[in-house]
Amino acid sequence: MKAVILVGGQGTRLRPLTDTIPKSMLPLVNIPFLEHVLKLLKRYSIEEVILSAGVSLDVFKNYFGDGKEYGLKIIYAKEDEPLGTAGAIKNVEKYLDDSTFVVLNGDILTDLNIARLVEYHKSKKALVTITLASVEDPTPYGLVPIDDTGKVITFLEKPSQDEAITDLINAGTYVLEPEILSFIPEGINYSFEKGVFPGMVKRDEGIFGFSPNVYWLDIGTPQKYLKAHHDVLEGEIELNFEGEQIKPRVWVGEDCEISSEANIFGPVVIGNSCQIEASATIFGHTTIGNNCIVGPGAAVSESVLFDGCKVNGASIVKRSILGRGVELDARVHIEDMVIAEEKVKINNDNFNHRLAEEKLDDRSR
Ligand code: GTP
């Protein structure tokens, strides 16, 4: 079976990280996010993946190549302008054949059993099956209420609390029959959520919802990106990552120098060739990339450090994300969702709490 993964979005809510790394290539426990997705697909007998990307297509191509290493055949399709979720599928029509296929948003962390999803789709003789996730507060999302047979009744975009008649939202993973392609106009930006699917419901064309009880999270905001790390490290979703467990829930990569006087409280993942110096403290729910240095007396907690970061003596990093090659001088204090842009250097004694608040305002969506 073939799967199309949509990785051509702008990722605006994760800027500035996504200015230099496409959202689906951001690391999750030191492995590009999309690699985890490809492994899930392989587990459920997907043989061919079409990556529908935008201008950053080469980043994917250079990393995944022809896909052999993952036991998959990977085909790359580029959009010069974003075509929207449905337009992107129309754009790859030539790579699809006349069989059922799967479409996935490339920013969803899940352990969905795709074989069961496809089985459900076939049992309903559906044209489209939308995977649904149940969320606590559905109001920021598109709601998808279904009837007793699983048929989608309507689509409700960002409803008020009173209008929220279900907690089921579109989880961004679909099974589609090839006939769907004729419902999508060619060469224009067109979306499944606002265009194709509501039209199908109006015409009463078989569109079903599948609501499995599985882990589901879209990693599209800084808060959710950190939560993804938290949940993986807590084992709430089973995901492979690298490193040797040197003590309970502390995984360390190769060629690291970890001072015997450093304090590390798991769950923590540390990449390859890192240096953790005396009296440095790493608290739980932290991932440290490759080639990072945490200096004497520095403390890092609930954070993600990309490759090549340097946290100098007595600096504090809490609930924040440091892009590749970020360097903090001595006694810098950053906390509460500071996102430090790639290669930024923050000077001695800087306190970056307000910066976080400003950034959070930008991202409230
Ligand atoms: P934000 O700008 O933060 O909303 O992120 P985004 O642009 O990625 O949008 P969104 O989270 O809604 O996208 C969900 C998934 O669809 C992501 O994996 C995107 O990469 C992908 N996607 C969104 N729009 C397009 C598009 O026009 N073309 C393609 N190929 N993929 C898209």
Tab-separated table of C-alpha atoms and ligand atoms in Angstrom:
chain	number	residue	atom	x	y	z
A	1	MET	CA	0.000	0.000	0.000
A	2	LYS	CA	1.132	3.568	-0.685
A	3	ALA	CA	1.126	6.458	1.762
A	4	VAL	CA	1.436	10.166	1.078
A	5	ILE	CA	2.951	12.252	3.871
A	6	LEU	CA	2.289	15.977	3.835
A	7	VAL	CA	5.421	17.843	4.866
A	8	GLY	CA	5.045	21.017	2.808
A	9	GLY	CA	3.552	23.358	5.426
A	10	GLN	CA	5.117	26.570	6.694
A	11	GLY	CA	5.423	25.550	10.347
A	12	THR	CA	4.895	29.170	11.414
A	13	ARG	CA	3.961	28.251	14.978
A	14	LEU	CA	7.365	26.667	15.528
A	15	ARG	CA	9.400	29.593	14.233
A	16	PRO	CA	12.267	30.352	14.443
A	17	LEU	CA	13.173	26.640	14.648
A	18	THR	CA	11.379	25.993	11.344
A	19	ASP	CA	13.233	28.849	9.613
A	20	THR	CA	16.141	26.453	9.108
A	21	ILE	CA	14.673	22.965	9.689
A	22	PRO	CA	11.314	21.836	8.257
A	23	LYS	CA	8.855	20.938	11.039
A	24	SER	CA	8.855	17.223	10.187
A	25	MET	CA	12.675	17.155	10.398
A	26	LEU	CA	12.866	18.702	13.864
A	27	PRO	CA	14.451	16.226	16.253
A	28	LEU	CA	12.313	14.157	18.596
A	29	VAL	CA	14.648	12.529	21.149
A	30	ASN	CA	17.525	13.322	18.776
A	31	ILE	CA	15.990	11.607	15.721
A	32	PRO	CA	14.259	13.550	12.916
A	33	PHE	CA	10.526	13.390	13.621
A	34	LEU	CA	9.714	11.982	10.186
A	35	GLU	CA	12.006	8.998	10.788
A	36	HIS	CA	9.695	7.906	13.618
A	37	VAL	CA	6.704	8.277	11.268
A	38	LEU	CA	8.371	6.201	8.533
A	39	LYS	CA	9.115	3.439	11.041
A	40	LEU	CA	5.449	3.381	12.059
A	41	LEU	CA	4.385	3.066	8.421
A	42	LYS	CA	6.857	0.269	7.773
A	43	ARG	CA	5.483	-1.608	10.791
A	44	TYR	CA	2.066	-1.640	9.161
A	45	SER	CA	3.089	-2.882	5.719
A	46	ILE	CA	3.312	0.395	3.852
A	47	GLU	CA	5.791	-0.194	1.024
A	48	GLU	CA	5.927	3.111	-0.784
A	49	VAL	CA	5.885	6.643	0.610
A	50	ILE	CA	5.355	9.800	-1.388
A	51	LEU	CA	6.720	12.816	0.456
A	52	SER	CA	4.822	15.908	-0.556
A	53	ALA	CA	7.169	18.742	0.348
A	54	GLY	CA	7.633	22.420	-0.354
A	55	VAL	CA	10.801	24.351	-1.071
A	56	SER	CA	12.770	22.432	1.565
A	57	LEU	CA	12.388	19.117	-0.272
A	58	ASP	CA	16.167	18.622	-0.519
A	59	VAL	CA	16.511	18.470	3.275
A	60	PHE	CA	14.292	15.366	3.233
A	61	LYS	CA	15.938	13.888	0.152
A	62	ASN	CA	19.442	14.276	1.542
A	63	TYR	CA	18.506	12.526	4.762
A	64	PHE	CA	16.182	9.709	3.631
A	65	GLY	CA	17.505	9.083	0.088
A	66	ASP	CA	15.589	6.373	-1.757
A	67	GLY	CA	14.250	4.983	1.533
A	68	LYS	CA	15.975	1.567	1.253
A	69	GLU	CA	17.523	1.967	4.689
A	70	TYR	CA	14.009	2.106	6.107
A	71	GLY	CA	12.711	-0.768	3.991
A	72	LEU	CA	10.583	1.661	1.976
A	73	LYS	CA	10.553	3.194	-1.461
A	74	ILE	CA	10.416	6.980	-1.074
A	75	ILE	CA	9.292	9.288	-3.883
A	76	TYR	CA	9.644	13.060	-3.554
A	77	ALA	CA	7.186	15.598	-4.923
A	78	LYS	CA	7.847	19.325	-4.738
A	79	GLU	CA	5.399	22.200	-4.566
A	80	ASP	CA	6.722	25.608	-5.524
A	81	GLU	CA	3.721	27.190	-3.791
A	82	PRO	CA	1.833	25.406	-0.977
A	83	LEU	CA	-1.172	23.658	-2.543
A	84	GLY	CA	-3.031	22.903	0.685
A	85	THR	CA	-3.666	19.427	2.069
A	86	ALA	CA	-5.911	18.259	-0.808
A	87	GLY	CA	-4.115	20.196	-3.574
A	88	ALA	CA	-0.915	18.434	-2.457
A	89	ILE	CA	-2.546	15.049	-3.086
A	90	LYS	CA	-3.814	16.092	-6.525
A	91	ASN	CA	-0.234	17.136	-7.259
A	92	VAL	CA	1.033	13.565	-6.647
A	93	GLU	CA	-1.789	11.842	-8.590
A	94	LYS	CA	0.729	10.519	-11.118
A	95	TYR	CA	2.458	8.489	-8.387
A	96	LEU	CA	-0.753	6.857	-7.177
A	97	ASP	CA	-2.489	3.934	-8.851
A	98	ASP	CA	-6.069	2.693	-8.722
A	99	SER	CA	-5.808	1.305	-5.193
A	100	THR	CA	-6.675	2.553	-1.711
A	101	PHE	CA	-4.014	4.801	-0.175
A	102	VAL	CA	-3.203	6.490	3.127
A	103	VAL	CA	-2.542	10.212	3.719
A	104	LEU	CA	-0.826	11.524	6.830
A	105	ASN	CA	-0.021	14.976	8.119
A	106	GLY	CA	3.720	14.930	8.767
A	107	ASP	CA	3.505	16.439	12.241
A	108	ILE	CA	1.458	13.828	14.119
A	109	LEU	CA	2.966	11.708	16.862
A	110	THR	CA	0.852	8.583	17.207
A	111	ASP	CA	1.023	4.823	17.595
A	112	LEU	CA	-2.059	4.339	15.440
A	113	ASN	CA	-2.419	0.815	14.059
A	114	ILE	CA	-2.706	1.653	10.366
A	115	ALA	CA	-3.666	-1.908	9.445
A	116	ARG	CA	-6.741	-1.625	11.705
A	117	LEU	CA	-7.619	1.759	10.224
A	118	VAL	CA	-7.516	0.327	6.689
A	119	GLU	CA	-9.537	-2.714	7.801
A	120	TYR	CA	-12.211	-0.406	9.245
A	121	HIS	CA	-12.261	1.657	6.052
A	122	LYS	CA	-12.809	-1.466	3.935
A	123	SER	CA	-15.512	-2.814	6.266
A	124	LYS	CA	-17.465	0.444	5.813
A	125	LYS	CA	-16.895	0.463	2.041
A	126	ALA	CA	-16.017	4.119	2.602
A	127	LEU	CA	-14.634	6.539	0.027
A	128	VAL	CA	-12.806	8.352	2.819
A	129	THR	CA	-12.078	7.382	6.404
A	130	ILE	CA	-10.823	10.104	8.718
A	131	THR	CA	-8.982	9.118	11.872
A	132	LEU	CA	-10.452	10.944	14.858
A	133	ALA	CA	-8.775	11.836	18.124
A	134	SER	CA	-10.535	12.650	21.338
A	135	VAL	CA	-9.236	15.824	23.028
A	136	GLU	CA	-10.023	17.543	26.308
A	137	ASP	CA	-10.731	20.981	24.841
A	138	PRO	CA	-11.936	20.582	21.257
A	139	THR	CA	-12.775	24.280	20.683
A	140	PRO	CA	-9.510	25.246	18.901
A	141	TYR	CA	-9.937	22.394	16.403
A	142	GLY	CA	-12.199	21.185	13.598
A	143	LEU	CA	-14.763	18.832	15.154
A	144	VAL	CA	-16.022	15.735	13.372
A	145	PRO	CA	-19.183	14.290	14.949
A	146	ILE	CA	-20.160	10.803	13.755
A	147	ASP	CA	-23.382	8.760	13.994
A	148	ASP	CA	-23.753	5.235	15.451
A	149	THR	CA	-22.523	3.642	12.237
A	150	GLY	CA	-19.384	5.822	12.203
A	151	LYS	CA	-20.626	8.031	9.362
A	152	VAL	CA	-19.516	11.665	9.569
A	153	ILE	CA	-22.501	13.943	10.256
A	154	THR	CA	-20.896	17.334	9.736
A	155	PHE	CA	-17.711	19.365	10.180
A	156	LEU	CA	-17.593	22.097	12.795
A	157	GLU	CA	-14.649	24.474	12.508
A	158	LYS	CA	-13.416	25.903	15.852
A	159	PRO	CA	-16.794	25.833	17.662
A	160	SER	CA	-17.702	27.664	20.877
A	161	GLN	CA	-18.046	25.571	24.069
A	162	ASP	CA	-21.847	25.364	23.529
A	163	GLU	CA	-21.524	24.215	19.933
A	164	ALA	CA	-18.958	21.520	20.774
A	165	ILE	CA	-21.243	18.498	20.435
A	166	THR	CA	-18.353	16.028	20.345
A	167	ASP	CA	-14.754	15.880	21.547
A	168	LEU	CA	-13.623	14.126	18.359
A	169	ILE	CA	-11.305	16.067	16.093
A	170	ASN	CA	-9.747	15.380	12.723
A	171	ALA	CA	-6.467	13.631	13.601
A	172	GLY	CA	-4.810	14.266	10.212
A	173	THR	CA	-4.575	10.668	8.983
A	174	TYR	CA	-6.899	9.431	6.237
A	175	VAL	CA	-7.589	6.407	4.094
A	176	LEU	CA	-8.753	7.400	0.633
A	177	GLU	CA	-10.113	5.669	-2.441
A	178	PRO	CA	-8.604	6.938	-5.696
A	179	GLU	CA	-12.014	8.306	-6.845
A	180	ILE	CA	-11.412	11.139	-4.378
A	181	LEU	CA	-8.828	12.604	-6.712
A	182	SER	CA	-11.615	13.679	-9.090
A	183	PHE	CA	-13.092	15.863	-6.284
A	184	ILE	CA	-9.932	17.989	-6.069
A	185	PRO	CA	-9.370	20.895	-8.471
A	186	GLU	CA	-5.972	20.931	-10.124
A	187	GLY	CA	-3.223	23.498	-9.575
A	188	ILE	CA	-4.905	25.566	-6.846
A	189	ASN	CA	-4.607	25.647	-3.065
A	190	TYR	CA	-7.383	23.381	-1.812
A	191	SER	CA	-7.933	21.744	1.540
A	192	PHE	CA	-9.490	18.464	2.642
A	193	GLU	CA	-10.776	19.939	5.876
A	194	LYS	CA	-12.531	22.973	4.400
A	195	GLY	CA	-13.109	21.875	0.787
A	196	VAL	CA	-13.270	18.171	-0.088
A	197	PHE	CA	-14.694	16.646	3.117
A	198	PRO	CA	-17.532	19.113	3.907
A	199	GLY	CA	-18.609	18.873	0.236
A	200	MET	CA	-18.762	15.088	0.501
A	201	VAL	CA	-20.882	15.228	3.658
A	202	LYS	CA	-23.348	17.582	1.933
A	203	ARG	CA	-23.647	15.176	-1.003
A	204	ASP	CA	-23.931	12.239	1.422
A	205	GLU	CA	-20.914	10.456	-0.069
A	206	GLY	CA	-19.467	7.721	2.162
A	207	ILE	CA	-17.195	9.507	4.569
A	208	PHE	CA	-16.538	7.719	7.855
A	209	GLY	CA	-14.701	8.475	11.084
A	210	PHE	CA	-12.458	5.984	12.870
A	211	SER	CA	-11.909	6.735	16.519
A	212	PRO	CA	-9.188	4.486	17.954
A	213	ASN	CA	-8.066	4.764	21.514
A	214	VAL	CA	-4.417	5.562	20.822
A	215	TYR	CA	-1.793	8.137	21.673
A	216	TRP	CA	-2.154	11.228	19.488
A	217	LEU	CA	-0.402	14.596	19.514
A	218	ASP	CA	0.356	17.120	16.812
A	219	ILE	CA	3.768	18.605	17.485
A	220	GLY	CA	2.998	21.935	15.824
A	221	THR	CA	3.489	24.403	18.705
A	222	PRO	CA	6.429	24.850	21.101
A	223	GLN	CA	4.322	23.611	24.005
A	224	LYS	CA	3.274	20.469	22.160
A	225	TYR	CA	6.777	19.895	20.823
A	226	LEU	CA	8.051	19.836	24.414
A	227	LYS	CA	5.094	17.676	25.461
A	228	ALA	CA	6.022	15.162	22.756
A	229	HIS	CA	9.472	14.830	24.353
A	230	HIS	CA	7.947	14.572	27.807
A	231	ASP	CA	5.559	11.825	26.720
A	232	VAL	CA	8.201	9.806	24.882
A	233	LEU	CA	10.576	10.001	27.854
A	234	GLU	CA	7.751	8.980	30.186
A	235	GLY	CA	6.964	6.008	27.935
A	236	GLU	CA	3.438	7.231	27.199
A	237	ILE	CA	4.129	6.313	23.597
A	238	GLU	CA	6.663	3.648	22.714
A	239	LEU	CA	9.343	5.059	20.438
A	240	ASN	CA	12.870	3.916	19.730
A	241	PHE	CA	15.711	6.229	20.545
A	242	GLU	CA	19.444	5.826	20.823
A	243	GLY	CA	21.844	5.680	23.773
A	244	GLU	CA	22.962	3.361	26.504
A	245	GLN	CA	21.057	3.466	29.772
A	246	ILE	CA	23.777	4.383	32.292
A	247	LYS	CA	21.331	4.602	35.193
A	248	PRO	CA	17.572	4.320	35.467
A	249	ARG	CA	15.999	6.393	32.674
A	250	VAL	CA	19.239	8.148	31.707
A	251	TRP	CA	20.285	7.274	28.137
A	252	VAL	CA	23.687	8.465	26.888
A	253	GLY	CA	25.177	8.287	23.377
A	254	GLU	CA	28.718	7.412	22.323
A	255	ASP	CA	31.944	9.275	23.171
A	256	CYS	CA	30.471	11.382	25.968
A	257	GLU	CA	32.424	12.750	28.886
A	258	ILE	CA	30.175	12.889	31.898
A	259	SER	CA	31.797	14.105	35.103
A	260	SER	CA	31.272	11.866	38.096
A	261	GLU	CA	30.322	15.062	39.912
A	262	ALA	CA	27.513	15.920	37.484
A	263	ASN	CA	23.947	15.244	38.673
A	264	ILE	CA	21.555	13.700	36.192
A	265	PHE	CA	17.972	12.908	37.145
A	266	GLY	CA	16.043	10.939	34.509
A	267	PRO	CA	14.269	10.698	32.281
A	268	VAL	CA	17.009	12.290	30.205
A	269	VAL	CA	18.464	11.520	26.766
A	270	ILE	CA	21.966	12.748	25.902
A	271	GLY	CA	23.328	12.466	22.336
A	272	ASN	CA	26.810	11.525	21.108
A	273	SER	CA	30.058	13.363	21.938
A	274	CYS	CA	28.612	15.496	24.735
A	275	GLN	CA	30.429	16.911	27.703
A	276	ILE	CA	28.596	17.288	31.010
A	277	GLU	CA	30.908	18.962	33.468
A	278	ALA	CA	31.314	18.806	37.268
A	279	SER	CA	28.376	20.091	39.304
A	280	ALA	CA	26.232	20.524	36.178
A	281	THR	CA	22.682	19.300	36.786
A	282	ILE	CA	20.354	17.847	34.182
A	283	PHE	CA	16.813	17.409	35.433
A	284	GLY	CA	14.177	15.160	33.936
A	285	HIS	CA	12.295	15.466	30.686
A	286	THR	CA	15.356	16.880	28.961
A	287	THR	CA	16.897	15.885	25.645
A	288	ILE	CA	20.409	17.031	24.801
A	289	GLY	CA	21.572	16.774	21.184
A	290	ASN	CA	24.945	15.619	19.843
A	291	ASN	CA	28.135	17.614	20.516
A	292	CYS	CA	26.680	19.667	23.346
A	293	ILE	CA	28.474	21.022	26.390
A	294	VAL	CA	26.830	21.711	29.743
A	295	GLY	CA	29.307	23.625	31.845
A	296	PRO	CA	30.104	23.621	35.563
A	297	GLY	CA	27.201	24.577	37.779
A	298	ALA	CA	24.780	24.896	34.853
A	299	ALA	CA	21.279	23.453	35.195
A	300	VAL	CA	19.008	22.227	32.383
A	301	SER	CA	15.482	20.957	32.954
A	302	GLU	CA	12.374	20.058	30.900
A	303	SER	CA	14.126	21.356	27.790
A	304	VAL	CA	15.335	20.316	24.363
A	305	LEU	CA	18.829	21.258	23.192
A	306	PHE	CA	19.534	20.708	19.498
A	307	ASP	CA	23.004	19.602	18.308
A	308	GLY	CA	26.059	21.693	19.120
A	309	CYS	CA	24.660	23.771	21.999
A	310	LYS	CA	26.844	25.144	24.741
A	311	VAL	CA	25.441	26.078	28.149
A	312	ASN	CA	28.254	27.726	30.058
A	313	GLY	CA	28.887	27.819	33.793
A	314	ALA	CA	26.007	28.538	36.156
A	315	SER	CA	23.487	29.140	33.373
A	316	ILE	CA	19.928	27.888	33.776
A	317	VAL	CA	17.691	26.540	31.013
A	318	LYS	CA	14.184	25.589	31.995
A	319	ARG	CA	11.209	24.531	29.828
A	320	SER	CA	12.857	25.986	26.727
A	321	ILE	CA	14.194	24.953	23.330
A	322	LEU	CA	17.690	25.801	22.085
A	323	GLY	CA	18.180	25.585	18.308
A	324	ARG	CA	21.347	24.164	16.706
A	325	GLY	CA	24.600	25.673	17.919
A	326	VAL	CA	23.100	28.042	20.498
A	327	GLU	CA	25.584	29.273	23.043
A	328	LEU	CA	24.724	30.663	26.464
A	329	ASP	CA	27.476	32.539	28.253
A	330	ALA	CA	27.861	32.303	32.013
A	331	ARG	CA	24.907	32.904	34.376
A	332	VAL	CA	22.321	33.234	31.626
A	333	HIS	CA	18.843	32.359	32.823
A	334	ILE	CA	16.165	31.368	30.329
A	335	GLU	CA	12.873	29.783	31.186
A	336	ASP	CA	9.256	29.221	30.191
A	337	MET	CA	9.291	28.593	26.501
A	338	VAL	CA	12.181	30.647	25.301
A	339	ILE	CA	13.043	29.425	21.834
A	340	ALA	CA	16.604	30.351	21.011
A	341	GLU	CA	17.212	30.670	17.298
A	342	GLU	CA	19.944	28.615	15.602
A	343	LYS	CA	23.499	29.814	16.399
A	344	VAL	CA	22.333	32.611	18.667
A	345	LYS	CA	24.722	33.619	21.418
A	346	ILE	CA	23.215	34.953	24.626
A	347	ASN	CA	25.559	37.067	26.694
A	348	ASN	CA	26.551	36.841	30.339
A	349	ASP	CA	23.890	37.439	32.999
A	350	ASN	CA	21.008	37.709	30.510
A	351	PHE	CA	17.572	36.867	31.883
A	352	ASN	CA	15.188	35.856	29.136
A	353	HIS	CA	11.812	35.379	30.658
A	354	ARG	CA	9.953	38.282	29.045
A	355	LEU	CA	11.140	37.234	25.617
A	356	ALA	CA	9.210	34.042	26.152
A	357	GLU	CA	5.996	35.856	26.906
A	358	GLU	CA	6.292	37.919	23.744
A	359	LYS	CA	6.929	34.796	21.698
A	360	LEU	CA	4.002	33.015	23.263
A	361	ASP	CA	1.708	35.855	22.221
A	362	ASP	CA	2.819	35.388	18.633
A	363	ARG	CA	1.981	31.751	18.771
A	364	SER	CA	-1.395	31.715	20.442
A	365	ARG	CA	-3.391	29.858	17.807
B	1	GTP	P1	1.606	26.229	10.875
B	1	GTP	O1	2.094	27.258	9.886
B	1	GTP	O2	2.271	26.375	12.205
B	1	GTP	O3	0.115	26.159	10.958
B	1	GTP	O4	2.087	24.789	10.356
B	1	GTP	P2	1.829	24.058	8.954
B	1	GTP	O5	2.079	24.980	7.823
B	1	GTP	O6	2.631	22.813	8.961
B	1	GTP	O7	0.278	23.746	8.931
B	1	GTP	P3	-0.497	22.550	9.574
B	1	GTP	O8	0.027	22.241	10.926
B	1	GTP	O9	-1.939	22.840	9.457
B	1	GTP	O10	-0.157	21.343	8.583
B	1	GTP	C1	-0.426	19.999	8.898
B	1	GTP	C2	0.458	19.114	8.028
B	1	GTP	O11	0.167	19.323	6.645
B	1	GTP	C3	1.926	19.395	8.209
B	1	GTP	O12	2.614	18.165	8.178
B	1	GTP	C4	2.271	20.264	7.019
B	1	GTP	O13	3.625	20.088	6.607
B	1	GTP	C5	1.321	19.751	5.957
B	1	GTP	N1	0.887	20.807	5.023
B	1	GTP	C6	0.174	21.926	5.344
B	1	GTP	N2	-0.058	22.651	4.234
B	1	GTP	C7	0.528	21.981	3.206
B	1	GTP	C8	0.636	22.247	1.809
B	1	GTP	O14	0.168	23.252	1.268
B	1	GTP	N3	1.319	21.318	1.052
B	1	GTP	C9	1.863	20.198	1.596
B	1	GTP	N4	2.516	19.350	0.784
B	1	GTP	N5	1.796	19.924	2.914
B	1	GTP	C10	1.131	20.809	3.699
